[in-house]
PDB file of C-alpha atoms in Angstrom:
ATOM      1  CA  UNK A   1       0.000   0.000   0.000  1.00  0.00           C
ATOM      2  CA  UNK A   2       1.462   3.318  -0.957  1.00  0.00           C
ATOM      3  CA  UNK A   3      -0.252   7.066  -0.319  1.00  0.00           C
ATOM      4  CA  UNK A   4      -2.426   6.877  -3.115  1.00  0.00           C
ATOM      5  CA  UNK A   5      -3.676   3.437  -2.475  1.00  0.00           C
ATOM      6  CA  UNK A   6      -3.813   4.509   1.508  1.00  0.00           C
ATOM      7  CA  UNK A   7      -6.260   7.527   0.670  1.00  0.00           C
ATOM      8  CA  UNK A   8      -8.660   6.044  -1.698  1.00  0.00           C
ATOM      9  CA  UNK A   9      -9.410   3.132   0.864  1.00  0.00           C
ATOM     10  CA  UNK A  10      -9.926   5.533   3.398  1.00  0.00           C
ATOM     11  CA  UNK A  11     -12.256   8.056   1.446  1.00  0.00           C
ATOM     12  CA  UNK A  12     -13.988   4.817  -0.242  1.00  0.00           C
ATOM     13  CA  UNK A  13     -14.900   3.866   3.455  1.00  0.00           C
ATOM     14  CA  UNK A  14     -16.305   7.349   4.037  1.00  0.00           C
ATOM     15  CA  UNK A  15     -18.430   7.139   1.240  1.00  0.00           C
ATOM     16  CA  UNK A  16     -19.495   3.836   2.466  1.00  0.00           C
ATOM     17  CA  UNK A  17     -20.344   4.787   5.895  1.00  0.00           C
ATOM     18  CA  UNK A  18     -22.609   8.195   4.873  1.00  0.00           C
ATOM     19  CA  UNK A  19     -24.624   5.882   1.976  1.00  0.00           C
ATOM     20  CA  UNK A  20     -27.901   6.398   2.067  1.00  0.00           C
ATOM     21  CA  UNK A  21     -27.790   8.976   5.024  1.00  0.00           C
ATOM     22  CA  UNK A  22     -30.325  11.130   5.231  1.00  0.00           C
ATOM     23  CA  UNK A  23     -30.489  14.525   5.396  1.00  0.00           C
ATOM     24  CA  UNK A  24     -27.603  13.805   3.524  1.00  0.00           C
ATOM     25  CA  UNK A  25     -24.432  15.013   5.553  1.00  0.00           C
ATOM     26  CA  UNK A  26     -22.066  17.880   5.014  1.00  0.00           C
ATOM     27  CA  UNK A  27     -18.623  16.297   5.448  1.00  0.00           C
ATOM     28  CA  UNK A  28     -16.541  18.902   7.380  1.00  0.00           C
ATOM     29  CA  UNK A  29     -13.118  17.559   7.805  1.00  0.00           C
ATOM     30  CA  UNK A  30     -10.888  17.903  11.389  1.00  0.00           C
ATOM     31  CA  UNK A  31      -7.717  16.649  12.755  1.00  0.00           C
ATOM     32  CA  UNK A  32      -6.179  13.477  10.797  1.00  0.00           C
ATOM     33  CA  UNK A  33      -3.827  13.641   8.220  1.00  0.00           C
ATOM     34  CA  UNK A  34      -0.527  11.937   8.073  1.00  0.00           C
ATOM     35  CA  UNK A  35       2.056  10.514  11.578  1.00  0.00           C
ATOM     36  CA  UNK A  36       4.755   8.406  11.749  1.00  0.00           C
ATOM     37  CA  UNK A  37       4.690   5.221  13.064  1.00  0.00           C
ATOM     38  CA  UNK A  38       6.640   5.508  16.409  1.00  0.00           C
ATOM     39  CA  UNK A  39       6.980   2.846  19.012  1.00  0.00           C
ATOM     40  CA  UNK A  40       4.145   0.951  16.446  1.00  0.00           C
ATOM     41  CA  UNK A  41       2.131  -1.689  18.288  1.00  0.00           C
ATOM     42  CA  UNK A  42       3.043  -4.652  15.992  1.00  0.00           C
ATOM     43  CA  UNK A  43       6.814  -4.221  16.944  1.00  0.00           C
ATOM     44  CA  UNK A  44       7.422  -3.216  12.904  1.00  0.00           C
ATOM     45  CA  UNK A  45       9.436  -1.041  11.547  1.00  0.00           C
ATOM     46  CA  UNK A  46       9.254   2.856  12.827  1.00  0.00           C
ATOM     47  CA  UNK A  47      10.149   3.954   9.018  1.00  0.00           C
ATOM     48  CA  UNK A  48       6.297   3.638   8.228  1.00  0.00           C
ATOM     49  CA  UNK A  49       3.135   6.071   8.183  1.00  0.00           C
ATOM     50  CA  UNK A  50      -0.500   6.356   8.705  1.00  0.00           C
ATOM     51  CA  UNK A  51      -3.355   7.883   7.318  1.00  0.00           C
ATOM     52  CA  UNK A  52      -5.905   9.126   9.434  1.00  0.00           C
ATOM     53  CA  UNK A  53      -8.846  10.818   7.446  1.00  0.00           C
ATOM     54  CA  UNK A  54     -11.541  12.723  10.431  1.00  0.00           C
ATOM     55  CA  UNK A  55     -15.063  14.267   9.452  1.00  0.00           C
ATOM     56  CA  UNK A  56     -18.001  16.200  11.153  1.00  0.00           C
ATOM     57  CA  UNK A  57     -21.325  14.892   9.507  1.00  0.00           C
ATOM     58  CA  UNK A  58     -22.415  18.363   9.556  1.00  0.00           C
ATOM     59  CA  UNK A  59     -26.616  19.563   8.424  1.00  0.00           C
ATOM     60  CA  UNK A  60     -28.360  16.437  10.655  1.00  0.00           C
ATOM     61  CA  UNK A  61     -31.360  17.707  13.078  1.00  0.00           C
ATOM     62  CA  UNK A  62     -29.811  16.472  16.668  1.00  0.00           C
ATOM     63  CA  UNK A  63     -32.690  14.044  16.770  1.00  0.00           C
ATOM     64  CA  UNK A  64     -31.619  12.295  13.704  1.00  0.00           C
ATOM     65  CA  UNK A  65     -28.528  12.117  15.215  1.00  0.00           C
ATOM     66  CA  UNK A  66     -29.011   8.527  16.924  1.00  0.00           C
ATOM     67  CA  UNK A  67     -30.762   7.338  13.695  1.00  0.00           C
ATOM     68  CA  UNK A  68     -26.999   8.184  11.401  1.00  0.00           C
ATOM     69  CA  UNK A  69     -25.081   6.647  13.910  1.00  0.00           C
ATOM     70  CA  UNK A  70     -27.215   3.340  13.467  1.00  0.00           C
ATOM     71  CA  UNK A  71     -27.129   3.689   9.267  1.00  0.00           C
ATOM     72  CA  UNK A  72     -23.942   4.235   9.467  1.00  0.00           C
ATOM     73  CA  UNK A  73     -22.743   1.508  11.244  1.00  0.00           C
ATOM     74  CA  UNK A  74     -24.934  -0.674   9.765  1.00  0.00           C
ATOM     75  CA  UNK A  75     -23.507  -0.142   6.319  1.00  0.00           C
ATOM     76  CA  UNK A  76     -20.034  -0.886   7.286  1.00  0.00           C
ATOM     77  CA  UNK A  77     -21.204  -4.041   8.751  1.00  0.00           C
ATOM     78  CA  UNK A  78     -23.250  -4.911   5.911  1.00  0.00           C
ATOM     79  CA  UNK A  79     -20.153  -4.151   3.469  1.00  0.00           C
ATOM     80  CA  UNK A  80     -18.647  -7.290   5.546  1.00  0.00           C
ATOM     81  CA  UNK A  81     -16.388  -5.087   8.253  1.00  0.00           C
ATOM     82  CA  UNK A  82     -15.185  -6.837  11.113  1.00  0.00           C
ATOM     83  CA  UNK A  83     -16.813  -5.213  14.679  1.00  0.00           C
ATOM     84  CA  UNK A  84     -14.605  -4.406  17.368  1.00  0.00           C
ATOM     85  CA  UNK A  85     -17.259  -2.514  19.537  1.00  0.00           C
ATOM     86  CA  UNK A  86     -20.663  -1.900  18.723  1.00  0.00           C
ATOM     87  CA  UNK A  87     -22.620   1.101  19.431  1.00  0.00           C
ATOM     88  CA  UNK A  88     -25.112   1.197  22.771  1.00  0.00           C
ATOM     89  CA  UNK A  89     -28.163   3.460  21.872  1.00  0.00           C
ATOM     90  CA  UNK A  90     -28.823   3.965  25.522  1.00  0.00           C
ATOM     91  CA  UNK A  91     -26.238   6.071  26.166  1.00  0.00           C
ATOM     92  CA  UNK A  92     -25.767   9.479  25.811  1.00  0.00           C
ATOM     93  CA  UNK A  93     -22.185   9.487  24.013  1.00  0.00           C
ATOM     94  CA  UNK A  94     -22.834   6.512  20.996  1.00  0.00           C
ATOM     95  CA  UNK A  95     -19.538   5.377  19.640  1.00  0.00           C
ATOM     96  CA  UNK A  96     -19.037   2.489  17.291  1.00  0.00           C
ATOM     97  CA  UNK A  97     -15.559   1.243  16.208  1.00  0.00           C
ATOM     98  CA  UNK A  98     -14.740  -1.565  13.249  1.00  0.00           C
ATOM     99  CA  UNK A  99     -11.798  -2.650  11.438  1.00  0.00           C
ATOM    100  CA  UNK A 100     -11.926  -2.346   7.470  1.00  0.00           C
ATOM    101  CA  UNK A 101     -11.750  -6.355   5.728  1.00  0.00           C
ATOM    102  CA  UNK A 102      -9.275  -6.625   4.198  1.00  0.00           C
ATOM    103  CA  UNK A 103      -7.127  -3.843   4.833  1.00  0.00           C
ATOM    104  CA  UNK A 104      -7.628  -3.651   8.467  1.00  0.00           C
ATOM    105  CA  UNK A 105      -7.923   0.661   8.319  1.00  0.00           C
ATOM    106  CA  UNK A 106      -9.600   1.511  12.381  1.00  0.00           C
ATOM    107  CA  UNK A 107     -13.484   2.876  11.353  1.00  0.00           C
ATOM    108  CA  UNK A 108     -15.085   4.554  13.960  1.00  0.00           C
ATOM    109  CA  UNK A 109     -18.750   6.551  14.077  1.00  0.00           C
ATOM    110  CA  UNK A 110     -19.713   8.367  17.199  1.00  0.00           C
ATOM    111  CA  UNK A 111     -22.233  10.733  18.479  1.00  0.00           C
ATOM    112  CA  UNK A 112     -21.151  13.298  21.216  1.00  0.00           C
ATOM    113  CA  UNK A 113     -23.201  14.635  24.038  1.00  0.00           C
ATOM    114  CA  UNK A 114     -24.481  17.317  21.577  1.00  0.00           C
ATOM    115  CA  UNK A 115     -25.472  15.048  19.045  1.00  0.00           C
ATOM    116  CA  UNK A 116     -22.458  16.106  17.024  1.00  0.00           C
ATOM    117  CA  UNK A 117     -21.964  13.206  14.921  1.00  0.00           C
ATOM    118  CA  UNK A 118     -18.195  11.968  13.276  1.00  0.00           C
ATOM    119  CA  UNK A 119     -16.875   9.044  11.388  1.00  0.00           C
ATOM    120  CA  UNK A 120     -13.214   9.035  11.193  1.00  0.00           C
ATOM    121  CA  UNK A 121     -11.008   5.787   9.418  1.00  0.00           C
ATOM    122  CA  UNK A 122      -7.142   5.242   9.863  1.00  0.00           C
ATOM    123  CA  UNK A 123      -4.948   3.035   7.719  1.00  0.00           C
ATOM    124  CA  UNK A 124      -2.031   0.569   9.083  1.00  0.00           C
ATOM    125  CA  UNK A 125       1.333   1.367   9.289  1.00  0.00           C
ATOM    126  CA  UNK A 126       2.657   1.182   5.539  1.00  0.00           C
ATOM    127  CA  UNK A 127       5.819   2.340   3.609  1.00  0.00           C
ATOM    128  CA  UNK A 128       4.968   5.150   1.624  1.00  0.00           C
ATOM    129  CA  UNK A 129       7.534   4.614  -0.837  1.00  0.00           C
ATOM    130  CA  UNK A 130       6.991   4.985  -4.953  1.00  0.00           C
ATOM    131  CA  UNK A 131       8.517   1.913  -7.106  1.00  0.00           C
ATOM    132  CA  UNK A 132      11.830   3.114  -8.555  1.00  0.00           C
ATOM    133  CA  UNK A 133      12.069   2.395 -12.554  1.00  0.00           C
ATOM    134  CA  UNK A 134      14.625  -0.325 -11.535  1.00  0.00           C
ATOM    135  CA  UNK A 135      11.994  -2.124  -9.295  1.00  0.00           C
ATOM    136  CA  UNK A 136       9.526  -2.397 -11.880  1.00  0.00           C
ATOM    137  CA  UNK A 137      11.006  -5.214 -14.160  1.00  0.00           C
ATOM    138  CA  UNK A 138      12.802  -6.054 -17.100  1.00  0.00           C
ATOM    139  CA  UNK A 139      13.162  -5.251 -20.202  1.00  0.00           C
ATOM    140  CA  UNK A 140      11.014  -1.745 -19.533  1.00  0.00           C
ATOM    141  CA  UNK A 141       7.331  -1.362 -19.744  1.00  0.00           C
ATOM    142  CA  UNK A 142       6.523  -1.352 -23.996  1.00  0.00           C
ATOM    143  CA  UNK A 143       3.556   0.620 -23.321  1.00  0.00           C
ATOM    144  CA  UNK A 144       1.559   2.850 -20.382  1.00  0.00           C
ATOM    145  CA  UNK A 145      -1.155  -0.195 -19.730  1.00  0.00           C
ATOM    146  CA  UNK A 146       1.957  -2.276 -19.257  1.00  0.00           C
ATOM    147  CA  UNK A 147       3.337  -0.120 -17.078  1.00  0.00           C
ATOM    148  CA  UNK A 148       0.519   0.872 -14.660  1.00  0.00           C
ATOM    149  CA  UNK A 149       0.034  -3.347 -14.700  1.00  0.00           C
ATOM    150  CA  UNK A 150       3.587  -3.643 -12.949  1.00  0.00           C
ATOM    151  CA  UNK A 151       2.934  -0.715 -10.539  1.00  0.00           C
ATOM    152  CA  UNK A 152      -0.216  -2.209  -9.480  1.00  0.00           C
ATOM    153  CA  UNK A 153       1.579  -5.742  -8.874  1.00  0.00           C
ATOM    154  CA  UNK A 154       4.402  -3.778  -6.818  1.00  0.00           C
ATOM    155  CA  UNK A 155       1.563  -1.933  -4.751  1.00  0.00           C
ATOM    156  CA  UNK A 156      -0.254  -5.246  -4.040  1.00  0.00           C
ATOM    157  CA  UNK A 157       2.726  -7.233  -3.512  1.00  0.00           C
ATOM    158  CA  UNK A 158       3.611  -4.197  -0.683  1.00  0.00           C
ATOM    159  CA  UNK A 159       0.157  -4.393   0.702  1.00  0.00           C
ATOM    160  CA  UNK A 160       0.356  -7.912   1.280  1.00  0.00           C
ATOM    161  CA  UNK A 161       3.617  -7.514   2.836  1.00  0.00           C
ATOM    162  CA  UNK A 162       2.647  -4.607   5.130  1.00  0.00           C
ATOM    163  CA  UNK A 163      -0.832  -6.833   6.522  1.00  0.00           C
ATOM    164  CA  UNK A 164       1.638 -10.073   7.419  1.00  0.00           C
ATOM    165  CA  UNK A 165       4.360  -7.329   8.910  1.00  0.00           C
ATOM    166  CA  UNK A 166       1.275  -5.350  10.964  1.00  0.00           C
ATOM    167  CA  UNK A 167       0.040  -8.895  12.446  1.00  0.00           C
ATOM    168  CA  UNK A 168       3.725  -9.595  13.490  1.00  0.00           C
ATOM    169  CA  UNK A 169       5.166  -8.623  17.266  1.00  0.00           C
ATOM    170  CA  UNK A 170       8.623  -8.482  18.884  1.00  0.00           C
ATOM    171  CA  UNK A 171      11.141  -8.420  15.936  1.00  0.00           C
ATOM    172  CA  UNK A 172      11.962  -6.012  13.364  1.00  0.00           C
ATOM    173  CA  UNK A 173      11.925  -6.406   9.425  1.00  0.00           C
ATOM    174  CA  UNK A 174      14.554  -6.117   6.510  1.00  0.00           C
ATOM    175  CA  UNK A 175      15.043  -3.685   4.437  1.00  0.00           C
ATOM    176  CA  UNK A 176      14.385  -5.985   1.295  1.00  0.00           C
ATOM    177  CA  UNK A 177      12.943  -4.238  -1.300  1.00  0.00           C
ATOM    178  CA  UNK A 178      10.089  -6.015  -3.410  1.00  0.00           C
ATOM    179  CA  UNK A 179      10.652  -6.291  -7.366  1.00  0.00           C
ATOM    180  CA  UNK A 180       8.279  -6.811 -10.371  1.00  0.00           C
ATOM    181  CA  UNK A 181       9.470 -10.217 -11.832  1.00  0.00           C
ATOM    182  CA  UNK A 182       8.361 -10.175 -16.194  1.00  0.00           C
ATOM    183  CA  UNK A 183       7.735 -13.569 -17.852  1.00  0.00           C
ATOM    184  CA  UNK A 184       9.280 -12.883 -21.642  1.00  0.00           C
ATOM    185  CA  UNK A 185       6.880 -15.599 -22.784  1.00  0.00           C
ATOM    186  CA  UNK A 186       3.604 -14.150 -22.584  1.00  0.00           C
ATOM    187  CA  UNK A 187       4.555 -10.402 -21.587  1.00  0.00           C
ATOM    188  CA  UNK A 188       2.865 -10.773 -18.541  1.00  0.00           C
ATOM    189  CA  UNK A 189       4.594  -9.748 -14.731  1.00  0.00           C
ATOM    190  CA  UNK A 190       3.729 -10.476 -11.298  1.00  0.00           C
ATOM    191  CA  UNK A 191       5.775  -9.176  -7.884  1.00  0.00           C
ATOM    192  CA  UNK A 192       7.736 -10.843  -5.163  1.00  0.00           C
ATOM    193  CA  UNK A 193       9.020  -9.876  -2.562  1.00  0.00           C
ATOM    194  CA  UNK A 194      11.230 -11.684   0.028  1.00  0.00           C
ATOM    195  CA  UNK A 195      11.964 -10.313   3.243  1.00  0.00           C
ATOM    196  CA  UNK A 196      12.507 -11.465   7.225  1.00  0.00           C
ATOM    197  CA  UNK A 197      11.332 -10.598  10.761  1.00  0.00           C
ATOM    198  CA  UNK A 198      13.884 -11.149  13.061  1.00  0.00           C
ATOM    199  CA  UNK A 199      13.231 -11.200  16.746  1.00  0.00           C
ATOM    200  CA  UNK A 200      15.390 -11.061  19.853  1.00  0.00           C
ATOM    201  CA  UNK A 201      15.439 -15.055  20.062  1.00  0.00           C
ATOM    202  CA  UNK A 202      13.922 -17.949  18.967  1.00  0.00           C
ATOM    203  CA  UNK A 203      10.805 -18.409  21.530  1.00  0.00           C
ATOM    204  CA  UNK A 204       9.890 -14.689  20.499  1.00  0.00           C
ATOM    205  CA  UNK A 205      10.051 -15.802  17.412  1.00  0.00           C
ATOM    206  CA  UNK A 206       7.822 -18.910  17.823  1.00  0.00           C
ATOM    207  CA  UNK A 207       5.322 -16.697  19.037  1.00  0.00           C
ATOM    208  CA  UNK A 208       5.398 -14.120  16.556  1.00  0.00           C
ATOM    209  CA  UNK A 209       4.765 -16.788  14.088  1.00  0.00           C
ATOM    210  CA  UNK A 210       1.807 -18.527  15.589  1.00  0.00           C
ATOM    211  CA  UNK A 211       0.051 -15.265  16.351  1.00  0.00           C
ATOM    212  CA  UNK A 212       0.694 -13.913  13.208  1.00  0.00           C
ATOM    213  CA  UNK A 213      -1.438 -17.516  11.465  1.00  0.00           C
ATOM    214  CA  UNK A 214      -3.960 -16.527  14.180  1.00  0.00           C
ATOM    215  CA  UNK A 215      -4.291 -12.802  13.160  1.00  0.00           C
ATOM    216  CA  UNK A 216      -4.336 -13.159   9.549  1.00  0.00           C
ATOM    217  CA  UNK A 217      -6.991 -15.912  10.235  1.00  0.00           C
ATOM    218  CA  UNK A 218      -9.529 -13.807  11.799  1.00  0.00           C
ATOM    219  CA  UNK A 219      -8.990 -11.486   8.841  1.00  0.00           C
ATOM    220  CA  UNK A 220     -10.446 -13.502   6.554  1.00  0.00           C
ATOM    221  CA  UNK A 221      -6.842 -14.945   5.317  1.00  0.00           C
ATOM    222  CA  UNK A 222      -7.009 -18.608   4.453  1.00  0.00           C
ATOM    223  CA  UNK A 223      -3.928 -20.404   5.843  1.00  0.00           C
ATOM    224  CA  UNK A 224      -3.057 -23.244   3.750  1.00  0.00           C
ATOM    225  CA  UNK A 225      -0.928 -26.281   4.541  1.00  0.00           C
ATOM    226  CA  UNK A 226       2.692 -26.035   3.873  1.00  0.00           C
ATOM    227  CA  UNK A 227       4.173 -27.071   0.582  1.00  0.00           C
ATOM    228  CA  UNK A 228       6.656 -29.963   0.759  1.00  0.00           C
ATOM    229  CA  UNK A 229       9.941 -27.709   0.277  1.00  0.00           C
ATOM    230  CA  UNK A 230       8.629 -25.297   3.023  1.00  0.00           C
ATOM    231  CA  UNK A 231       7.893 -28.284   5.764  1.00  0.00           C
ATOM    232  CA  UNK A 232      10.932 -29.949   5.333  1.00  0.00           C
ATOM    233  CA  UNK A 233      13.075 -26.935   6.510  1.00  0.00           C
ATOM    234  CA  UNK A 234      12.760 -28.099  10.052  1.00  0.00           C
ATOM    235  CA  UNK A 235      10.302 -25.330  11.559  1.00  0.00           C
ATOM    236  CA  UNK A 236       6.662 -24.143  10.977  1.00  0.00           C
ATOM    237  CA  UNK A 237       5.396 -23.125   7.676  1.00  0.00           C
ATOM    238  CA  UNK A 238       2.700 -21.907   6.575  1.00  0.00           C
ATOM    239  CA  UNK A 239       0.847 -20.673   2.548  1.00  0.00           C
ATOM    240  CA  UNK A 240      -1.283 -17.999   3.905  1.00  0.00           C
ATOM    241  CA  UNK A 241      -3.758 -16.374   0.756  1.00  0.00           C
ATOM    242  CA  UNK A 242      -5.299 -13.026   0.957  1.00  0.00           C
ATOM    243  CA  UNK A 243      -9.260 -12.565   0.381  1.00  0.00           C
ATOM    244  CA  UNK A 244      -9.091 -10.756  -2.527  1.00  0.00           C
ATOM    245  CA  UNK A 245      -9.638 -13.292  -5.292  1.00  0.00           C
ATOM    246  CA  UNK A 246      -6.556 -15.244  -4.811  1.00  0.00           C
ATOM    247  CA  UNK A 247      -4.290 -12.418  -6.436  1.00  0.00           C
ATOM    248  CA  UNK A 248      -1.865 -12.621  -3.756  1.00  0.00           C
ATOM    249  CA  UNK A 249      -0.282 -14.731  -1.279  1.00  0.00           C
ATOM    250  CA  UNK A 250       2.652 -15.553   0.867  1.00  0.00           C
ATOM    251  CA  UNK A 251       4.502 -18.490   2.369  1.00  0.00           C
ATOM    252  CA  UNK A 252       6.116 -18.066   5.847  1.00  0.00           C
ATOM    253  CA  UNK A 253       8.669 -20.447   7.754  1.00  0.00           C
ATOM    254  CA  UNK A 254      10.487 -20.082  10.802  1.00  0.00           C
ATOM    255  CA  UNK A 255      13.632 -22.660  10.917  1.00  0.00           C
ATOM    256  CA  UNK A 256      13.377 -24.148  15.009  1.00  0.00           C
ATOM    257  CA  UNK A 257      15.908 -22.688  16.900  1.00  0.00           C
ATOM    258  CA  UNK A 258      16.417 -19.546  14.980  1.00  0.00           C
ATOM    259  CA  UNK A 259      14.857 -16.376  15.696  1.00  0.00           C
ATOM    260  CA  UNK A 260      14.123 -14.874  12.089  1.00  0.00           C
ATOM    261  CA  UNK A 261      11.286 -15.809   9.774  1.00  0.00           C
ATOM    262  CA  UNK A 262      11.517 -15.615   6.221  1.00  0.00           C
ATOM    263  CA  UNK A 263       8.554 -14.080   4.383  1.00  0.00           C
ATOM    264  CA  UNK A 264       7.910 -14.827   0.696  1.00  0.00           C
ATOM    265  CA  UNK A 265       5.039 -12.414  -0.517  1.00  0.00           C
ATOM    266  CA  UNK A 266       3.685 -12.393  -3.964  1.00  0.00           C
ATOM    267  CA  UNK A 267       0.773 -10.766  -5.932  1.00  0.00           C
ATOM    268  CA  UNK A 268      -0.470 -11.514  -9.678  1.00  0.00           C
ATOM    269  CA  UNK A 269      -3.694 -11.710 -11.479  1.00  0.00           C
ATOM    270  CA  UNK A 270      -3.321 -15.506 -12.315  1.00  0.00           C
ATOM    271  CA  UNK A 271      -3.493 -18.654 -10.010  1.00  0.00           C
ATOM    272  CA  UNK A 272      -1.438 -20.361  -8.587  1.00  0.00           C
ATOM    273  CA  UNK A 273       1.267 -17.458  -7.899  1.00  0.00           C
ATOM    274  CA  UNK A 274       4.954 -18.142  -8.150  1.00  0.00           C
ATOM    275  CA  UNK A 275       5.591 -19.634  -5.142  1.00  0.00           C
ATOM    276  CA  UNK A 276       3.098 -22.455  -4.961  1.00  0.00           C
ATOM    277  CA  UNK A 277       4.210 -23.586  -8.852  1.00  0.00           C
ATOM    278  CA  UNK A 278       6.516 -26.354  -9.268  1.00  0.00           C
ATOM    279  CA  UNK A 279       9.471 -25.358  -9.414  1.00  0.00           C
ATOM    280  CA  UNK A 280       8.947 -21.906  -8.439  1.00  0.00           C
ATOM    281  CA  UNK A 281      11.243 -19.965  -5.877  1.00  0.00           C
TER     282      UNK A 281
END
């Protein structure tokens, strides 16, 4: 996920959440904007950012106040949103908070003791980093379509890195850079990207691993069993696919003993990616 990619998820949710409102709500925005991830919750890298987009629902009667709250939280939960707190109409202050599938941005909707009303979304920690021309394949992109196809596989190849690294704890990533891989034969590209989480030892380690299978499972991640190559190495391992039509996917192992785990990540448009083909890497 990169800036661009950050702010249209969160503005898309905003949309979502004030569908259908009515009076339909002047959006007044407040606070938000961009921060650096320090001292991050998932123990990842402080070299990331997130986007936090705020707005007043401004124009609702205060006793229709209640009555947005509810539509709004019942369209994120319709659109398939994962609940984290639901709202309690008894009480003066309403608040509701959810967490975006699959991209896991914080929603919130809440009605003050006013009946000032908000909704407010924030993304995960992500590098907000362009692809460099050197990252985006070889021989260079023929034409525009071909190009804007590699720099979407780099930004979902970095989005599905960013959701394994935000469901991660106690370690700290590489600095690997992903790269658009191009397949002469048929002109078409996908991106990989091969990085590792090392922690302080190998018990942190073990417990990074297993809560990151648990994490990405109540996502809505499907964790697979573990191709041959990846169980033999002696550890856990795991093929872990995103929900988003199979177009990316990862494998993870963590050797016993050792207290870094190595993190394939790959995203294309066709099935099976790279990594689950025989003989891919």
């Amino acid at each position: 996920m990169d800036m661009d990619q950050a702010e249209r998820t969160a503005e898309g949710l905003i949309q979502e959440a004030i569908r259908g409102v009515s009076p339909e709500p002047r959006l007044e925005p407040f606070g938000g904007g961009v921060k650096s991830c320090q001292e991050p919750s998932d123990g990842g890298s402080e070299g990331r950012v997130t986007l936090t987009r705020n707005y007043w629902l401004k124009g609702i009667p205060r006793d229709e106040a209640k009555n947005v709250v509810r539509k709004v939280f019942e369209n994120w939960k319709e659109a398939g949103h994962i609940v984290d707190a639901a709202p309690d109409y008894e009480r003066r202050v309403i608040a509701a908070n959810l967490r975006s599938k699959p991209d896991d941005f914080l929603m919130q909707v809440a009605m003050g003791l006013g009946g000032q009303l908000s909704v407010g979304v924030t993304s995960p920690c992500f590098w907000d980093k362009k692809p460099t021309s050197e990252s985006l394949g070889y021989p260079a992109p023929r034409t525009e379509a071909e190009l804007q196809d590699r720099q979407e596989a780099m930004n979902g190849v970095r989005s599905v890195s960013s959701q394994i690294l935000d469901s991660l704890a106690g370690g700290r990533p590489s600095r690997d850079e992903p790269a658009v891989l191009v397949r002469l034969q048929d002109g078409s590209c996908y991106a990989d990207h091969q990085w590792t989480y090392t922690c302080e030892d190998a018990s942190t380690a073990e417990r990074a691993f297993h809560q990151m299978v648990r994490t990405l499972g109540e996502r809505g991640w499907r964790i697979e069993e573990p191709a041959t190559e990846l169980a033999a190495q002696g550890g856990d391992a795991v093929v872990v696919l995103t929900p988003d039509d199979h177009e990316a996917g990862a494998g993870v192992a963590r050797n016993r003993g050792e207290a870094a785990i190595s993190i394939s990540a790959a995203w294309e448009r066709e099935w099976p990616p790279p990594y689950m083909r025989e003989g891919g890497h």
